[in-house]
Amino acid sequence: MIKDALVAKEKKEDLIFWLKQMHHIRYFEEMVMQLLAENYVKGGSHCYAGQEAVAVGACAAIRKDDYITSTHRGHGHGIAKGGKLNELMAEICGKAAGCCKGKGGSLHLADLSTGNLGANGIVGGSFGIAAGAALTCKMKKLDRVVLCFYGDGAANQGIAHESMNMAATWKLPVIYICENNLYGMSVSVNRAASVEDLAVRALAYDMPYKIVDGMDVLAVKEAVEQAAERARKGEGPMLIECKTYRYYGHSRSDARVYRTKEEEKYWKDRDPIPNFAKRLIENGIITEDEAKEIDAQAKKDIEDATKFAKDAPYPEPEALFEDLYA
Amino acid sequence: MREVRYWQALNEALREELDRDPDVFVMGEDVGIYGGAYGVTKGLYEDYGEERIRDTAISEQVIVGAAVGAAMTGMRPVAEIMYVDFLGVAMDQIFNQAAKIRYMFGGKAKVPMTLRTQGGTGRGLAAQHSQSLESWFLHVPGLKVVMPSTPYDAKGLLKAAIRDDNPVLFIEHKMLYGTKGMIPDGEYIVPLGLADVKRPGSDVTVVAHSRMLLYALEAAETLEKEGISVEVIDPRTLAPLDMDTIMTSVKKTGRVVLVEEGCKTGGVGGEIATRIMEEGFYYLDAPIIRVAAKDVPIPMSPALEPLAVPSVQEIIDAVKKLYV
């Protein structure tokens, strides 16, 4: 008998898959940090570690042919939406085998074959794209939805308002997923926004909202499922605010002077991955040994992907002028 | 052949493409019931319905952004931004999103969208509704920039822009909407990236686009009477720029005047002049002259507005200067 209601309604293989996906993201990000430290990876990389439950829970609630738009912190979204680890890691490394042939890198991870319309180097840059993709879904009657991931920082961009107003006015199937990790680079959300919960801004658009524990993959999934169901019925967009935390700094140069060790510990105690593993063990879904095995396999998958990426060639010079125009 | 006005030619192009391709749709401020601020979308709302002719909120960022997202996922949007001056509001969506997505994503996405807008002086609308900002967008790889000067080109180029699989910025001119010209009865396309010799000549090459093309033709008419044969070239598409047609003319004439309604500093003429020198400096018999707007915001006063932009006389004077 499974006591946890959210666990009870899911299939065992799905639960294990989501645990593994979260491990994948965490190990992927640890590897990216390592590659940055080695100076093997150049440029900006914003790591998603700590927020895994949001991407995995949200993508678990939608279909393969549904769309997502991502952010500058987009590795987790790309993995959760079904991107191939080899191609994602190769992209971070700027290799020709990357999902964007090495031209986008961390900031522009995109994979249209999995419905991922792309990370974005501009904070809030994807809001319009999400509305537009949802307009396609509506006009072509595709029965698809669009997840628009954005952070607490992007919530304060003007286009956030324009996009939500358009989606709500036209009843577009967008689900706005606010990943409130408490900081836009260094500025805390309570110094940048006049509201405690960013979700309440949905009221301005007569749009329903829900605030969920962003460290709980099943809570996120449940909320997004409800939103997706509404959206598919033509009832319009919904906003889901996930309270979460990024474990690393904003980027590699961030010394995290703006937050306390106590605060970091508070959120690390609520780590979405070990807590979910523990929950699955307590509910008899997996054994402790199986949990360790899943963890080890995920770690190996990332090591394999990294080997693939490191062995892969860089783009040839001719690639400089390729793919500018269709 | 039949005579139509510039706005009607554009309206026909939209209708034909809406008829041809169910993925084509129009959106923007007042494009529906109102029929567009300058009437280009007149009657479309009645004939194609609110689903395909979408009046939007006054939200330039998401008008462009949603066009990008719709284009990436299989639609062929024609978005309208009422004035070229308002592109500034939506700039990120144009140059960071629309222009770059295909390249950034390794060619795995395409953005077949047309962004219609209009610019230029002539109506006393002052500094925020009268600019000619085309040169800004030449600096952004990934965009195409189209500026028709005649009803024939307006229709053929708009159809080509809509069918193009890339983001196309299509800049009309507010003073051209009422101008008349002949177009064929049947369907035709004017390919992007092809300049047009609007008036053949042998002594001087004048390159001019949009409304300035009409000024250049008028100047050429006057100069002909004075014994100077002017070849007038309309690039029609500024990006990609058809340098072949321009260079063919330069090799023939050896003398060049570049005319534009935008400010001289950082303008289109600077780019074309440099490319002429790079590709054919030794064909030149005189320095290239630019006739462009003064480097000032466009003033409202009817006494000042015409002074800010080139006149026919200035073009005539520039051509004569080549012979001093």
XYZ file of C-alpha atoms in Angstrom:
650
model
C 0.000 0.000 0.000
C 1.482 3.323 -1.131
C 0.681 6.065 1.370
C 1.828 9.031 -0.672
C -1.086 9.972 -2.926
C 1.051 11.688 -5.577
C 3.357 8.674 -5.768
C 0.451 6.237 -5.808
C -1.048 7.585 -9.009
C 2.140 7.203 -11.056
C 3.624 4.170 -12.795
C 6.783 2.725 -11.310
C 8.788 3.082 -14.514
C 7.816 6.741 -14.809
C 8.835 7.502 -11.241
C 12.191 5.865 -11.829
C 12.596 7.737 -15.117
C 11.996 11.105 -13.458
C 14.442 10.301 -10.675
C 17.013 9.392 -13.270
C 16.326 12.528 -15.319
C 16.887 14.686 -12.246
C 20.146 12.859 -11.622
C 21.065 13.422 -15.252
C 20.548 17.146 -14.899
C 22.523 17.339 -11.660
C 25.462 15.352 -13.012
C 25.298 17.264 -16.275
C 25.599 20.535 -14.379
C 28.375 19.273 -12.141
C 30.215 18.213 -15.255
C 29.658 21.591 -16.894
C 31.068 23.292 -13.797
C 34.072 20.994 -13.995
C 34.580 21.666 -17.699
C 34.349 25.390 -17.012
C 36.924 25.062 -14.225
C 39.207 23.171 -16.601
C 38.596 25.996 -19.077
C 37.547 23.359 -21.591
C 34.166 25.043 -21.937
C 34.295 28.730 -22.749
C 31.658 31.350 -22.349
C 28.712 31.635 -20.069
C 27.009 28.693 -18.524
C 24.217 29.113 -16.055
C 23.669 25.954 -14.082
C 20.298 24.529 -13.238
C 21.343 22.417 -10.234
C 18.755 22.693 -7.469
C 15.858 23.358 -9.823
C 15.655 19.874 -11.366
C 12.196 19.111 -10.033
C 10.723 22.011 -11.974
C 11.940 21.038 -15.451
C 11.383 17.324 -14.917
C 7.991 17.689 -13.242
C 6.721 20.168 -15.818
C 7.916 18.222 -18.857
C 6.536 15.009 -17.341
C 3.100 16.604 -17.436
C 3.080 17.266 -21.181
C 3.451 15.273 -24.373
C 6.430 14.734 -26.590
C 4.967 16.924 -29.338
C 4.168 19.813 -26.996
C 6.516 22.775 -26.996
C 8.677 24.450 -24.399
C 10.542 27.735 -24.420
C 13.522 27.905 -22.143
C 15.796 30.435 -20.491
C 19.462 31.332 -20.095
C 19.479 28.585 -17.434
C 18.268 26.034 -19.909
C 20.277 22.805 -19.664
C 17.713 21.205 -17.388
C 14.822 22.054 -19.670
C 16.624 20.576 -22.661
C 17.269 17.303 -20.839
C 13.787 17.106 -19.347
C 12.150 17.650 -22.743
C 13.982 14.640 -24.112
C 17.129 16.088 -25.645
C 19.951 13.651 -26.293
C 22.658 13.957 -23.639
C 25.441 13.532 -26.182
C 24.140 16.332 -28.380
C 23.457 18.651 -25.455
C 26.911 18.182 -23.955
C 28.557 18.520 -27.358
C 26.671 21.783 -27.855
C 27.912 23.160 -24.530
C 31.424 22.303 -25.713
C 30.915 24.067 -29.058
C 31.223 20.905 -31.132
C 29.753 20.261 -34.573
C 27.854 17.270 -33.193
C 25.964 19.558 -30.806
C 22.227 19.996 -31.159
C 22.884 23.444 -32.683
C 26.107 22.416 -34.451
C 28.098 24.200 -31.764
C 26.889 27.665 -32.736
C 24.500 28.275 -29.876
C 26.218 26.785 -26.870
C 24.794 26.886 -23.381
C 22.806 30.070 -23.951
C 20.997 28.848 -27.050
C 20.398 25.153 -26.498
C 17.507 24.277 -28.738
C 16.175 21.071 -30.156
C 13.105 21.459 -32.299
C 12.904 17.703 -32.785
C 11.941 17.432 -29.109
C 9.766 20.557 -29.133
C 12.374 22.649 -27.336
C 12.151 26.070 -28.993
C 15.310 27.155 -27.347
C 17.123 28.622 -24.428
C 17.553 32.361 -24.685
C 20.425 34.678 -23.933
C 18.063 37.542 -23.275
C 16.260 37.401 -19.947
C 12.596 37.217 -20.891
C 13.438 36.812 -24.573
C 11.261 33.730 -24.973
C 7.946 35.167 -23.808
C 6.940 36.260 -27.292
C 8.055 33.023 -28.893
C 5.928 31.071 -26.423
C 2.860 33.125 -27.272
C 3.546 32.686 -30.980
C 4.040 28.944 -30.745
C 0.786 28.727 -28.814
C -0.887 30.763 -31.530
C 0.268 28.149 -34.040
C -1.180 25.405 -31.817
C -4.499 27.220 -31.677
C -4.726 28.247 -35.340
C -3.681 24.833 -36.624
C -5.787 23.056 -33.967
C -2.783 20.952 -32.981
C -4.025 20.071 -29.483
C -0.602 21.046 -28.190
C 0.473 23.282 -25.341
C 3.531 25.459 -24.756
C 5.425 25.592 -21.482
C 7.052 28.983 -21.086
C 9.775 28.664 -18.470
C 11.017 31.916 -16.981
C 12.726 33.088 -13.837
C 11.834 35.597 -11.164
C 14.174 38.021 -12.935
C 12.408 37.709 -16.292
C 9.077 38.237 -14.551
C 9.940 41.927 -14.403
C 10.607 42.341 -18.118
C 7.993 44.258 -20.095
C 7.433 41.497 -22.597
C 6.262 39.202 -19.787
C 3.255 41.444 -19.426
C 2.668 41.678 -23.165
C 2.890 37.926 -23.638
C 0.577 37.087 -20.739
C -1.926 39.668 -21.845
C -1.931 38.314 -25.395
C -2.199 34.687 -24.265
C -5.013 35.461 -21.845
C -6.911 37.667 -24.302
C -6.667 35.132 -27.114
C -6.950 32.093 -24.819
C -3.694 30.642 -26.072
C -2.468 27.315 -24.671
C 0.542 28.658 -22.790
C 1.541 27.533 -19.326
C 3.789 30.111 -17.739
C 6.181 28.385 -15.379
C 7.834 30.880 -13.103
C 10.924 29.361 -11.546
C 11.341 31.631 -8.587
C 14.854 30.840 -7.377
C 14.861 34.000 -5.296
C 17.558 35.914 -7.187
C 17.919 37.640 -10.524
C 21.687 37.351 -10.637
C 22.352 39.070 -7.280
C 19.188 41.027 -6.662
C 16.738 39.206 -4.459
C 13.158 38.961 -5.574
C 11.947 41.093 -2.671
C 14.227 43.926 -3.799
C 13.096 43.645 -7.427
C 9.377 42.980 -7.186
C 6.613 44.564 -5.173
C 4.843 41.269 -4.538
C 5.892 38.357 -2.385
C 4.481 35.776 -4.778
C 5.055 36.579 -8.432
C 2.157 34.295 -9.312
C -0.389 36.849 -8.143
C 0.413 38.896 -11.220
C -1.752 36.376 -13.077
C -4.753 38.123 -11.543
C -4.000 41.111 -13.747
C -4.778 38.946 -16.765
C -7.744 37.118 -15.240
C -5.559 34.027 -15.449
C -5.598 31.263 -12.840
C -2.416 30.587 -10.945
C -0.948 28.090 -8.551
C 2.062 28.245 -6.267
C 3.888 24.966 -5.797
C 6.919 23.555 -4.055
C 9.484 23.639 -6.821
C 11.612 21.098 -4.994
C 8.881 18.463 -5.374
C 8.778 16.936 -8.839
C 5.351 15.395 -8.343
C 3.797 18.612 -7.041
C 5.082 20.452 -10.111
C 3.817 17.710 -12.394
C 0.357 17.741 -10.866
C 0.007 21.499 -11.233
C 1.228 21.534 -14.833
C -1.073 18.649 -15.705
C -4.068 20.631 -14.537
C -2.890 23.668 -16.467
C -2.280 21.618 -19.614
C -5.718 20.077 -19.419
C -7.314 23.514 -19.250
C -5.142 24.804 -22.040
C -5.982 21.903 -24.332
C -9.662 22.529 -23.755
C -9.201 26.059 -25.029
C -9.571 27.669 -21.617
C -6.379 29.650 -21.994
C -3.139 30.140 -20.140
C -2.251 29.528 -16.515
C 0.656 30.607 -14.369
C 2.469 28.227 -12.051
C 5.052 29.621 -9.691
C 7.587 27.086 -8.478
C 9.504 28.078 -5.373
C 12.994 26.799 -5.919
C 16.685 27.593 -5.535
C 19.789 27.467 -7.676
C 22.633 25.774 -5.888
C 25.452 27.362 -7.817
C 25.860 31.075 -8.335
C 24.272 32.869 -11.276
C 27.301 32.005 -13.403
C 30.833 30.870 -12.812
C 32.121 34.269 -11.707
C 29.514 34.639 -8.972
C 30.880 34.533 -5.392
C 27.324 34.529 -3.948
C 27.979 37.422 -1.571
C 24.314 38.332 -1.617
C 23.044 35.249 0.174
C 23.822 33.459 3.425
C 25.222 30.033 4.140
C 22.164 29.403 6.311
C 19.854 30.100 3.415
C 21.833 27.816 1.138
C 21.686 25.061 3.750
C 17.937 25.475 4.134
C 17.455 24.812 0.433
C 20.064 22.070 0.191
C 18.232 20.182 2.910
C 15.277 20.226 0.544
C 17.295 18.917 -2.388
C 14.760 17.561 -4.896
C 16.831 14.523 -5.826
C 17.740 12.686 -2.589
C 14.379 13.623 -1.159
C 12.575 12.098 -4.116
C 14.738 8.949 -3.936
C 13.930 8.670 -0.249
C 10.253 9.104 -0.975
C 10.301 6.324 -3.551
C 12.107 4.019 -1.114
C 9.680 4.822 1.700
C 6.765 4.036 -0.540
C 8.287 0.753 -1.623
C 8.750 1.761 -5.253
C 12.475 1.082 -5.247
C 15.014 -0.313 -2.789
C 18.009 1.593 -1.509
C 20.238 -0.487 -3.742
C 18.106 0.336 -6.748
C 18.298 4.026 -5.871
C 22.088 3.780 -5.811
C 22.033 1.957 -9.124
C 19.900 4.654 -10.760
C 22.267 7.278 -9.423
C 25.333 5.403 -10.669
C 23.815 4.797 -14.091
C 22.919 8.473 -14.471
C 26.441 9.463 -13.524
C 27.837 7.068 -16.113
C 25.458 8.410 -18.783
C 26.855 11.898 -18.246
C 30.428 10.629 -18.289
C 29.679 8.893 -21.581
C 28.084 12.036 -22.992
C 31.113 14.043 -21.907
C 33.458 11.589 -23.562
C 31.358 11.854 -26.719
C 31.488 15.640 -26.554
C 35.224 15.795 -25.924
C 35.980 13.337 -28.735
C 33.705 15.140 -31.186
C 35.318 17.531 -33.682
C 34.857 21.286 -33.637
C 32.973 22.806 -36.589
C 34.988 23.359 -39.752
C 35.750 27.009 -40.658
C 33.220 26.797 -43.525
C 30.486 26.472 -40.922
C 30.966 30.163 -40.109
C 28.812 31.155 -43.057
C 26.397 28.248 -42.983
C 22.801 28.401 -41.823
C 22.461 32.170 -41.800
C 19.518 32.097 -44.163
C 17.080 29.328 -44.976
C -1.954 45.750 -67.207
C -3.982 48.018 -64.988
C -3.328 51.009 -62.804
C -3.438 50.658 -59.011
C -2.272 52.614 -56.033
C 0.649 51.459 -53.890
C -1.609 50.544 -50.956
C -3.891 48.572 -53.252
C -0.958 46.647 -54.670
C 0.063 45.679 -51.133
C -3.515 44.769 -50.289
C -3.683 42.524 -53.355
C -0.433 40.817 -52.407
C -1.787 40.057 -48.946
C -5.043 38.723 -50.366
C -3.320 36.507 -52.890
C -0.996 35.042 -50.282
C -3.826 34.564 -47.785
C -5.714 32.709 -50.522
C -2.723 30.648 -51.570
C -1.437 29.495 -48.195
C -3.589 28.760 -45.128
C -0.539 29.294 -42.893
C -0.378 32.967 -43.805
C -2.029 35.319 -41.344
C -1.875 39.016 -40.529
C -1.515 40.586 -37.101
C -0.770 43.976 -35.691
C -2.261 47.129 -34.271
C -5.486 48.185 -36.019
C -4.974 45.863 -38.979
C -8.468 44.381 -38.578
C -11.664 46.385 -38.298
C -9.827 49.659 -38.946
C -8.036 48.264 -42.002
C -4.540 49.402 -41.009
C -3.366 52.886 -40.075
C -2.622 53.563 -43.767
C -5.348 51.321 -45.174
C -3.172 48.499 -46.461
C -5.235 45.773 -44.784
C -8.551 47.340 -45.765
C -11.306 44.761 -46.168
C -9.203 41.791 -45.104
C -10.926 41.437 -41.742
C -14.297 41.250 -43.465
C -13.081 38.739 -46.035
C -10.775 36.515 -43.995
C -12.151 36.846 -40.478
C -10.682 37.679 -37.110
C -8.785 34.409 -36.800
C -6.495 35.257 -39.717
C -6.594 39.050 -39.499
C -5.722 39.682 -35.897
C -6.043 43.012 -34.176
C -3.528 43.045 -31.348
C -3.040 45.074 -28.233
C -0.549 47.930 -28.442
C 2.321 45.610 -27.609
C 5.064 45.802 -30.200
C 7.375 43.399 -28.377
C 4.926 40.536 -28.385
C 3.623 41.318 -31.866
C 7.104 40.638 -33.191
C 7.874 37.923 -30.640
C 4.689 36.021 -31.368
C 5.390 36.275 -35.078
C 8.776 34.677 -34.421
C 7.250 31.871 -32.352
C 4.458 31.268 -34.845
C 6.927 31.230 -37.733
C 9.207 28.754 -35.970
C 6.330 26.352 -35.481
C 4.824 26.308 -38.937
C 2.878 29.496 -39.611
C 3.830 32.276 -42.013
C 2.908 35.447 -40.136
C 2.735 38.910 -41.643
C 3.045 41.204 -38.648
C 2.569 44.935 -38.928
C 4.293 47.547 -36.809
C 2.483 50.783 -37.499
C 5.544 53.034 -37.777
C 9.171 52.099 -38.324
C 9.878 54.359 -35.358
C 8.091 51.829 -33.125
C 10.500 49.065 -34.054
C 12.654 50.403 -31.266
C 10.083 49.130 -28.807
C 10.414 45.634 -30.259
C 14.097 45.725 -31.060
C 15.169 42.692 -29.005
C 12.629 40.512 -30.737
C 13.845 41.658 -34.151
C 17.601 41.548 -33.880
C 18.231 39.071 -31.071
C 15.406 36.645 -31.774
C 14.079 36.782 -35.344
C 17.417 37.480 -36.997
C 19.561 35.045 -35.030
C 17.447 32.000 -34.298
C 18.262 30.100 -37.459
C 22.008 30.568 -37.119
C 22.133 30.067 -33.343
C 20.186 26.843 -33.689
C 22.538 25.459 -36.317
C 20.060 25.789 -39.167
C 17.539 23.550 -37.444
C 14.873 26.232 -37.226
C 13.534 28.689 -39.739
C 11.660 31.920 -39.176
C 9.470 32.634 -42.213
C 7.946 35.898 -41.074
C 7.320 39.236 -42.710
C 7.398 42.373 -40.630
C 5.613 45.172 -42.445
C 6.057 48.747 -41.386
C 6.327 52.194 -42.946
C 8.564 55.179 -42.494
C 9.605 58.502 -43.924
C 8.675 62.155 -43.761
C 5.981 64.168 -45.482
C 3.098 64.361 -43.098
C 4.367 66.677 -40.397
C 4.396 63.849 -37.878
C 7.655 64.970 -36.275
C 10.561 63.087 -34.813
C 8.944 59.864 -33.593
C 6.781 59.107 -36.629
C 8.884 60.162 -39.613
C 12.209 58.376 -39.484
C 13.980 56.300 -42.093
C 15.759 53.684 -40.008
C 16.565 51.057 -42.631
C 20.304 51.336 -42.171
C 20.049 50.039 -38.591
C 18.869 46.691 -39.836
C 21.565 46.257 -42.460
C 23.944 45.812 -39.553
C 22.161 42.659 -38.399
C 23.023 39.479 -40.308
C 20.000 37.218 -40.633
C 17.451 39.827 -41.644
C 16.330 40.785 -45.127
C 15.337 44.398 -45.694
C 12.963 45.340 -48.493
C 11.846 48.848 -49.511
C 9.547 49.112 -52.514
C 9.155 52.395 -54.346
C 6.436 51.560 -56.892
C 3.102 49.730 -56.803
C 4.540 47.049 -59.110
C 7.476 46.386 -56.812
C 5.341 46.682 -53.690
C 3.100 43.831 -54.752
C 5.743 41.567 -56.214
C 8.181 42.063 -53.359
C 5.596 41.577 -50.635
C 4.592 38.259 -52.153
C 8.247 37.237 -52.333
C 8.781 38.354 -48.724
C 5.842 36.314 -47.467
C 7.078 33.231 -49.312
C 10.644 33.695 -48.095
C 11.695 31.350 -45.296
C 13.586 34.100 -43.468
C 12.577 37.117 -41.415
C 11.956 39.967 -43.836
C 11.611 43.571 -42.744
C 9.344 45.200 -45.328
C 9.443 48.986 -45.053
C 6.831 50.977 -46.947
C 6.672 54.765 -47.221
C 3.772 56.789 -45.888
C 3.879 59.200 -48.860
C 3.840 56.421 -51.430
C 0.546 54.758 -50.444
C -1.444 57.018 -52.756
C 0.935 56.857 -55.718
C -0.237 55.063 -58.834
C 1.442 52.589 -61.149
C 0.790 49.794 -63.597
C 0.733 46.153 -62.584
C -0.019 43.000 -64.587
C -3.434 41.375 -64.276
C -2.004 37.974 -63.427
C 0.223 36.831 -60.620
C 3.867 37.858 -60.505
C 6.728 37.918 -58.038
C 9.635 40.328 -57.722
C 12.527 38.315 -56.297
C 14.307 39.623 -53.225
C 17.879 40.750 -53.752
C 17.453 42.115 -57.246
C 17.912 45.811 -58.024
C 16.062 47.475 -60.883
C 17.294 50.041 -63.393
C 14.360 52.429 -63.252
C 15.770 54.758 -65.869
C 18.680 53.932 -68.131
C 21.376 56.535 -68.655
C 25.041 56.846 -69.489
C 26.664 59.733 -67.590
C 25.848 59.384 -63.890
C 24.528 56.563 -61.662
C 22.005 57.609 -59.054
C 21.038 54.956 -56.501
C 17.867 55.703 -54.562
C 15.247 53.675 -52.731
C 11.710 54.140 -51.475
C 10.329 57.670 -51.914
C 13.731 59.029 -52.914
C 13.504 56.946 -56.071
C 10.713 59.218 -57.242
C 12.815 62.280 -56.428
C 15.756 60.781 -58.303
C 13.615 60.143 -61.374
C 12.370 63.713 -61.289
C 15.925 64.999 -61.019
C 16.994 62.773 -63.895
C 14.205 64.185 -66.063
C 15.409 67.740 -65.457
C 19.064 66.828 -65.959
C 18.280 65.110 -69.250
C 17.080 68.458 -70.564
C 20.396 69.931 -69.515
C 22.311 67.253 -71.347
C 23.236 64.934 -68.501
C 22.049 61.336 -68.893
C 21.313 59.828 -65.495
C 20.872 56.117 -64.818
C 18.578 55.636 -61.828
C 18.858 52.391 -59.889
C 16.488 51.223 -57.194
C 18.094 48.519 -55.030
C 14.556 47.526 -53.898
C 16.111 45.119 -51.419
C 18.780 46.642 -49.173
C 19.676 43.261 -47.655
C 20.736 41.333 -49.566
C 22.066 44.163 -51.704
C 22.402 43.604 -55.448
C 25.845 45.083 -56.001
C 26.116 43.520 -59.464
C 23.484 45.818 -60.923
C 25.019 48.831 -59.203
C 28.549 47.984 -60.337
C 27.469 47.362 -63.912
C 26.136 50.893 -63.954
C 29.149 52.386 -62.168
C 31.516 50.808 -64.694
C 29.498 52.486 -67.420
C 29.156 55.955 -65.889
C 32.078 56.354 -63.478
C 30.046 58.849 -61.482
C 27.785 58.076 -58.517
C 25.240 59.882 -56.356
C 23.615 57.949 -53.526
C 20.276 59.227 -52.269
C 18.416 58.257 -49.126
C 15.868 59.749 -46.757
C 17.648 58.499 -43.654
C 20.351 60.439 -41.824
C 23.685 60.637 -43.588
C 25.751 59.448 -40.634
C 25.676 55.670 -40.475
C 23.301 55.577 -43.399
C 22.773 53.217 -46.308
C 24.829 55.430 -48.597
C 27.962 55.008 -46.516
C 27.743 51.253 -46.974
C 27.035 51.365 -50.703
C 29.787 53.940 -51.296
C 32.318 51.801 -49.480
C 31.352 48.731 -51.410
C 31.616 50.596 -54.712
C 35.114 51.667 -53.749
C 36.056 48.160 -52.653
C 34.718 46.596 -55.808
C 35.521 49.205 -58.402
C 37.449 52.254 -57.176
C 39.327 52.584 -60.453
C 36.108 52.886 -62.432
C 35.264 56.111 -60.615
C 35.925 59.405 -62.352
C 34.798 61.547 -59.422
C 34.232 61.196 -55.702
C 30.949 59.548 -54.695
C 28.409 62.005 -53.356
C 25.813 61.170 -50.742
C 22.519 63.043 -50.596
C 20.833 62.151 -47.346
C 18.828 63.584 -44.479
C 20.517 66.083 -42.237
C 21.696 64.632 -38.942
C 18.795 66.038 -36.961
C 15.530 64.625 -35.614
C 12.702 65.302 -38.060
C 11.040 68.584 -37.046
C 7.283 68.974 -37.197
C 7.025 72.488 -38.669
C 6.120 72.512 -42.371
C 8.805 75.154 -42.741
C 11.477 72.810 -41.435
C 10.468 69.222 -42.248
C 11.315 69.415 -45.965
C 14.682 70.961 -45.134
C 15.648 67.903 -43.091
C 15.463 65.471 -46.009
C 16.759 65.555 -49.588
C 14.916 67.552 -52.231
C 14.889 67.042 -55.990
C 17.032 70.152 -56.318
C 19.660 68.746 -53.960
C 19.940 65.661 -56.139
C 20.286 67.829 -59.243
C 22.945 69.926 -57.535
C 24.845 66.825 -56.434
C 24.910 65.431 -59.966
C 26.168 68.752 -61.355
C 28.847 68.879 -58.692
C 30.356 65.740 -60.241
C 31.253 67.835 -63.274
C 32.813 70.774 -61.471
